[in-house]
């Protein structure tokens, strides 16, 4: 197996190691996550593992980075498909998207973070930081200017919103889409632009 794996392109060999990290964690639990277990699952030599990663922590971090990239990719698809200026439509689509991102986890096994508060805390911080930065760099400035909204501490507000949503949805996976939509709208003071609360729209 190890000889065959060496004939694979470098990125494919790395991908197989990361998939093995996910599988070992998912099937055996994070306490059984070791270089030996991962290389056995991946069918490669330990030297190949260390060619790509300095230690197991680095491999776990790479798995988490891939999950975060998955989050960003989904947000990019949402951003490309939304109609600029349509607040209601954006809220209607982003609410279920957040729920799906938490539920799917983009192949990040729950066992990888559930057994370690530090692991999950680190992953959550980096995920929220990346998502918030992406939103602030792509949609937020135009959104605020277009609708003449006043949001003090823009980055901090969106960071708190995203963090709160991810944590709440993780512990309340059955929360209705409409509730998630209302939380986003009220936090950003845009509920007046929805059909539910037209009386709250700012006077022009």
C-alpha positions as a Markdown table, in Angstrom:
| # | Residue | x | y | z |
|---|---|---|---|---|
| 1 | Unk | 0.0 | 0.0 | 0.0 |
| 2 | Unk | 2.8 | 2.4 | 0.9 |
| 3 | Unk | 4.6 | 1.9 | -2.4 |
| 4 | Unk | 1.3 | 2.4 | -4.4 |
| 5 | Unk | 0.6 | 5.6 | -2.4 |
| 6 | Unk | 4.0 | 7.1 | -3.4 |
| 7 | Unk | 2.9 | 7.0 | -7.1 |
| 8 | Unk | 0.0 | 9.3 | -6.3 |
| 9 | Unk | 0.3 | 13.1 | -6.8 |
| 10 | Unk | 1.4 | 14.9 | -3.7 |
| 11 | Unk | -2.0 | 16.6 | -3.1 |
| 12 | Unk | -3.8 | 13.3 | -3.4 |
| 13 | Unk | -1.4 | 11.6 | -0.9 |
| 14 | Unk | -2.0 | 14.5 | 1.5 |
| 15 | Unk | -5.8 | 14.3 | 0.9 |
| 16 | Unk | -5.8 | 10.6 | 1.8 |
| 17 | Unk | -3.9 | 11.3 | 5.1 |
| 18 | Unk | -6.5 | 14.0 | 6.0 |
| 19 | Unk | -9.3 | 11.6 | 5.1 |
| 20 | Unk | -7.7 | 9.0 | 7.4 |
| 21 | Unk | -7.6 | 11.6 | 10.2 |
| 22 | Unk | -11.4 | 12.1 | 9.8 |
| 23 | Unk | -12.1 | 8.4 | 9.6 |
| 24 | Unk | -10.1 | 7.4 | 12.6 |
| 25 | Unk | -11.6 | 10.2 | 14.7 |
| 26 | Unk | -15.1 | 9.4 | 13.6 |
| 27 | Unk | -14.9 | 5.6 | 14.0 |
| 28 | Unk | -12.6 | 5.2 | 17.0 |
| 29 | Unk | -12.8 | 8.5 | 18.8 |
| 30 | Unk | -10.2 | 11.3 | 19.2 |
| 31 | Unk | -8.4 | 9.5 | 22.0 |
| 32 | Unk | -7.3 | 6.9 | 19.4 |
| 33 | Unk | -6.0 | 9.5 | 17.0 |
| 34 | Unk | -2.3 | 8.7 | 16.5 |
| 35 | Unk | 0.2 | 8.8 | 13.7 |
| 36 | Unk | 0.2 | 5.0 | 13.6 |
| 37 | Unk | -3.5 | 4.7 | 13.4 |
| 38 | Unk | -3.7 | 7.4 | 10.7 |
| 39 | Unk | -1.0 | 5.9 | 8.5 |
| 40 | Unk | -2.5 | 2.5 | 8.9 |
| 41 | Unk | -5.8 | 3.8 | 7.7 |
| 42 | Unk | -4.3 | 5.7 | 4.9 |
| 43 | Unk | -2.0 | 2.9 | 3.8 |
| 44 | Unk | 1.2 | 4.9 | 3.9 |
| 45 | Unk | 4.5 | 5.1 | 5.7 |
| 46 | Unk | 5.0 | 7.2 | 8.8 |
| 47 | Unk | 7.7 | 9.1 | 6.9 |
| 48 | Unk | 5.1 | 10.2 | 4.3 |
| 49 | Unk | 2.9 | 11.6 | 7.1 |
| 50 | Unk | 5.8 | 13.6 | 8.5 |
| 51 | Unk | 6.6 | 14.8 | 5.0 |
| 52 | Unk | 3.3 | 16.7 | 5.1 |
| 53 | Unk | 2.7 | 17.4 | 8.8 |
| 54 | Unk | 5.0 | 18.1 | 11.6 |
| 55 | Unk | 2.8 | 16.2 | 14.1 |
| 56 | Unk | -0.8 | 15.1 | 14.6 |
| 57 | Unk | -1.9 | 18.6 | 15.8 |
| 58 | Unk | -0.8 | 20.0 | 12.5 |
| 59 | Unk | -2.9 | 17.3 | 10.6 |
| 60 | Unk | -5.9 | 18.0 | 12.8 |
| 61 | Unk | -5.5 | 21.7 | 12.1 |
| 62 | Unk | -5.4 | 21.0 | 8.4 |
| 63 | Unk | -8.6 | 19.0 | 8.6 |
| 64 | Unk | -10.3 | 21.9 | 10.4 |
| 65 | Unk | -8.9 | 24.4 | 7.8 |
| 66 | Unk | -10.5 | 22.3 | 5.0 |
| 67 | Unk | -13.8 | 22.4 | 6.9 |
| 68 | Unk | -13.6 | 26.2 | 7.1 |
| 69 | Unk | -12.8 | 26.4 | 3.4 |
| 70 | Unk | -16.0 | 24.5 | 2.8 |
| 71 | Unk | -17.9 | 27.1 | 4.8 |
| 72 | Unk | -16.4 | 29.9 | 2.8 |
| 73 | Unk | -17.2 | 28.1 | -0.5 |
| 74 | Unk | -20.8 | 27.8 | 0.5 |
| 75 | Unk | -21.0 | 31.5 | 1.4 |
| 76 | Unk | -19.4 | 32.4 | -1.9 |
| 77 | Unk | -22.1 | 30.4 | -3.7 |
| 78 | Unk | -24.8 | 32.2 | -1.6 |
| 79 | Unk | -23.3 | 35.6 | -2.3 |
| 80 | Unk | -23.1 | 34.9 | -6.0 |
| 81 | Unk | -26.7 | 33.8 | -6.2 |
| 82 | Unk | -28.4 | 36.5 | -4.1 |
| 83 | Unk | -30.1 | 39.5 | -5.6 |
| 84 | Unk | -28.4 | 42.7 | -4.6 |
| 85 | Unk | -30.7 | 44.9 | -2.6 |
| 86 | Unk | -33.2 | 42.1 | -1.8 |
| 87 | Unk | -32.8 | 41.9 | 2.0 |
| 88 | Unk | -35.8 | 39.5 | 2.5 |
| 89 | Unk | -34.5 | 37.1 | -0.2 |
| 90 | Unk | -31.0 | 37.2 | 1.3 |
| 91 | Unk | -32.3 | 36.4 | 4.8 |
| 92 | Unk | -34.6 | 33.6 | 3.5 |
| 93 | Unk | -31.6 | 31.9 | 1.9 |
| 94 | Unk | -28.8 | 32.6 | 4.5 |
| 95 | Unk | -30.8 | 31.2 | 7.5 |
| 96 | Unk | -31.1 | 27.6 | 6.2 |
| 97 | Unk | -27.5 | 27.9 | 4.9 |
| 98 | Unk | -26.2 | 28.6 | 8.4 |
| 99 | Unk | -28.2 | 25.6 | 9.7 |
| 100 | Unk | -26.8 | 23.4 | 7.0 |
| 101 | Unk | -23.2 | 24.5 | 7.6 |
| 102 | Unk | -23.5 | 23.5 | 11.2 |
| 103 | Unk | -25.3 | 20.2 | 10.5 |
| 104 | Unk | -23.0 | 19.1 | 7.7 |
| 105 | Unk | -19.8 | 20.2 | 9.3 |
| 106 | Unk | -18.1 | 19.7 | 5.9 |
| 107 | Unk | -16.8 | 16.3 | 6.9 |
| 108 | Unk | -15.5 | 17.5 | 10.2 |
| 109 | Unk | -16.3 | 14.6 | 12.6 |
| 110 | Unk | -18.1 | 15.7 | 15.8 |
| 111 | Unk | -15.7 | 13.4 | 17.7 |
| 112 | Unk | -12.8 | 15.5 | 16.5 |
| 113 | Unk | -13.9 | 18.5 | 18.6 |
| 114 | Unk | -16.4 | 17.1 | 21.1 |
| 115 | Unk | -13.8 | 15.4 | 23.2 |
| 116 | Unk | -11.7 | 18.6 | 23.5 |
| 117 | Unk | -13.1 | 22.0 | 24.5 |
| 118 | Unk | -9.8 | 23.6 | 23.4 |
| 119 | Unk | -10.0 | 21.9 | 19.9 |
| 120 | Unk | -13.5 | 23.0 | 19.4 |
| 121 | Unk | -12.9 | 26.5 | 20.7 |
| 122 | Unk | -10.0 | 27.0 | 18.4 |
| 123 | Unk | -11.9 | 25.6 | 15.4 |
| 124 | Unk | -14.9 | 27.8 | 16.1 |
| 125 | Unk | -12.8 | 31.0 | 16.6 |
| 126 | Unk | -11.0 | 30.4 | 13.3 |
| 127 | Unk | -14.2 | 29.5 | 11.4 |
| 128 | Unk | -16.1 | 32.6 | 12.7 |
| 129 | Unk | -13.1 | 34.8 | 12.0 |
| 130 | Unk | -12.8 | 33.6 | 8.4 |
| 131 | Unk | -16.6 | 33.9 | 7.8 |
| 132 | Unk | -16.8 | 37.4 | 9.3 |
| 133 | Unk | -13.8 | 38.6 | 7.3 |
| 134 | Unk | -15.3 | 37.2 | 4.1 |
| 135 | Unk | -18.6 | 38.9 | 4.8 |
| 136 | Unk | -17.0 | 42.2 | 5.7 |
| 137 | Unk | -14.8 | 42.1 | 2.6 |
| 138 | Unk | -17.6 | 41.2 | 0.1 |
| 139 | Unk | -21.1 | 42.1 | 1.1 |
| 140 | Unk | -21.3 | 44.1 | 4.3 |
| 141 | Unk | -19.9 | 47.5 | 3.2 |
| 142 | Unk | -22.2 | 47.6 | 0.1 |
| 143 | Unk | -25.1 | 46.4 | 2.2 |
| 144 | Unk | -24.7 | 49.1 | 4.8 |
| 145 | Unk | -24.3 | 51.9 | 2.2 |
| 146 | Unk | -27.1 | 50.7 | 0.0 |
| 147 | Unk | -29.7 | 50.7 | 2.8 |
| 148 | Unk | -28.2 | 53.7 | 4.8 |
| 149 | Unk | -27.8 | 51.5 | 7.9 |
| 150 | Unk | -25.8 | 52.5 | 11.0 |
| 151 | Unk | -23.9 | 49.6 | 12.5 |
| 152 | Unk | -21.2 | 50.6 | 15.0 |
| 153 | Unk | -18.2 | 48.2 | 15.3 |
| 154 | Unk | -19.1 | 46.4 | 12.1 |
| 155 | Unk | -16.5 | 43.6 | 12.3 |
| 156 | Unk | -17.3 | 43.0 | 16.0 |
| 157 | Unk | -21.0 | 43.0 | 15.4 |
| 158 | Unk | -20.8 | 40.4 | 12.6 |
| 159 | Unk | -18.3 | 38.3 | 14.6 |
| 160 | Unk | -20.7 | 38.2 | 17.5 |
| 161 | Unk | -23.6 | 37.4 | 15.3 |
| 162 | Unk | -21.9 | 34.6 | 13.5 |
| 163 | Unk | -20.4 | 33.1 | 16.7 |
| 164 | Unk | -23.8 | 33.2 | 18.4 |
| 165 | Unk | -25.6 | 31.6 | 15.5 |
| 166 | Unk | -23.2 | 28.8 | 15.1 |
| 167 | Unk | -23.1 | 28.0 | 18.8 |
| 168 | Unk | -26.9 | 28.3 | 19.2 |
| 169 | Unk | -27.7 | 26.1 | 16.1 |
| 170 | Unk | -25.1 | 23.5 | 17.3 |
| 171 | Unk | -27.0 | 23.1 | 20.5 |
| 172 | Unk | -30.5 | 23.7 | 19.0 |
| 173 | Unk | -30.4 | 22.0 | 15.6 |
| 174 | Unk | -34.2 | 22.0 | 15.3 |
| 175 | Unk | -34.4 | 25.8 | 15.5 |
| 176 | Unk | -36.8 | 27.0 | 12.8 |
| 177 | Unk | -35.3 | 28.9 | 9.8 |
| 178 | Unk | -37.7 | 31.8 | 10.6 |
| 179 | Unk | -36.2 | 32.2 | 14.0 |
| 180 | Unk | -32.7 | 32.3 | 12.6 |
| 181 | Unk | -33.9 | 34.8 | 10.1 |
| 182 | Unk | -35.4 | 37.0 | 12.8 |
| 183 | Unk | -32.2 | 36.8 | 14.9 |
| 184 | Unk | -30.1 | 38.0 | 12.0 |
| 185 | Unk | -32.5 | 40.8 | 11.1 |
| 186 | Unk | -33.0 | 42.1 | 14.6 |
| 187 | Unk | -29.3 | 42.0 | 15.4 |
| 188 | Unk | -28.5 | 44.1 | 12.2 |
| 189 | Unk | -31.6 | 46.3 | 12.7 |
| 190 | Unk | -33.0 | 45.3 | 9.3 |
| 191 | Unk | -36.2 | 43.7 | 10.4 |
| 192 | Unk | -38.1 | 46.7 | 8.9 |
| 193 | Unk | -37.1 | 45.5 | 5.5 |
| 194 | Unk | -38.9 | 42.2 | 5.9 |
| 195 | Unk | -42.6 | 41.5 | 5.2 |
| 196 | Unk | -43.0 | 40.5 | 8.9 |
| 197 | Unk | -42.1 | 43.9 | 10.4 |
| 198 | Unk | -42.8 | 46.6 | 7.8 |
| 199 | Unk | -43.7 | 49.0 | 10.6 |
| 200 | Unk | -40.1 | 49.0 | 11.8 |
| 201 | Unk | -38.6 | 50.3 | 8.6 |
| 202 | Unk | -36.6 | 53.5 | 9.1 |
| 203 | Unk | -38.3 | 56.7 | 7.9 |
| 204 | Unk | -36.7 | 57.9 | 4.7 |
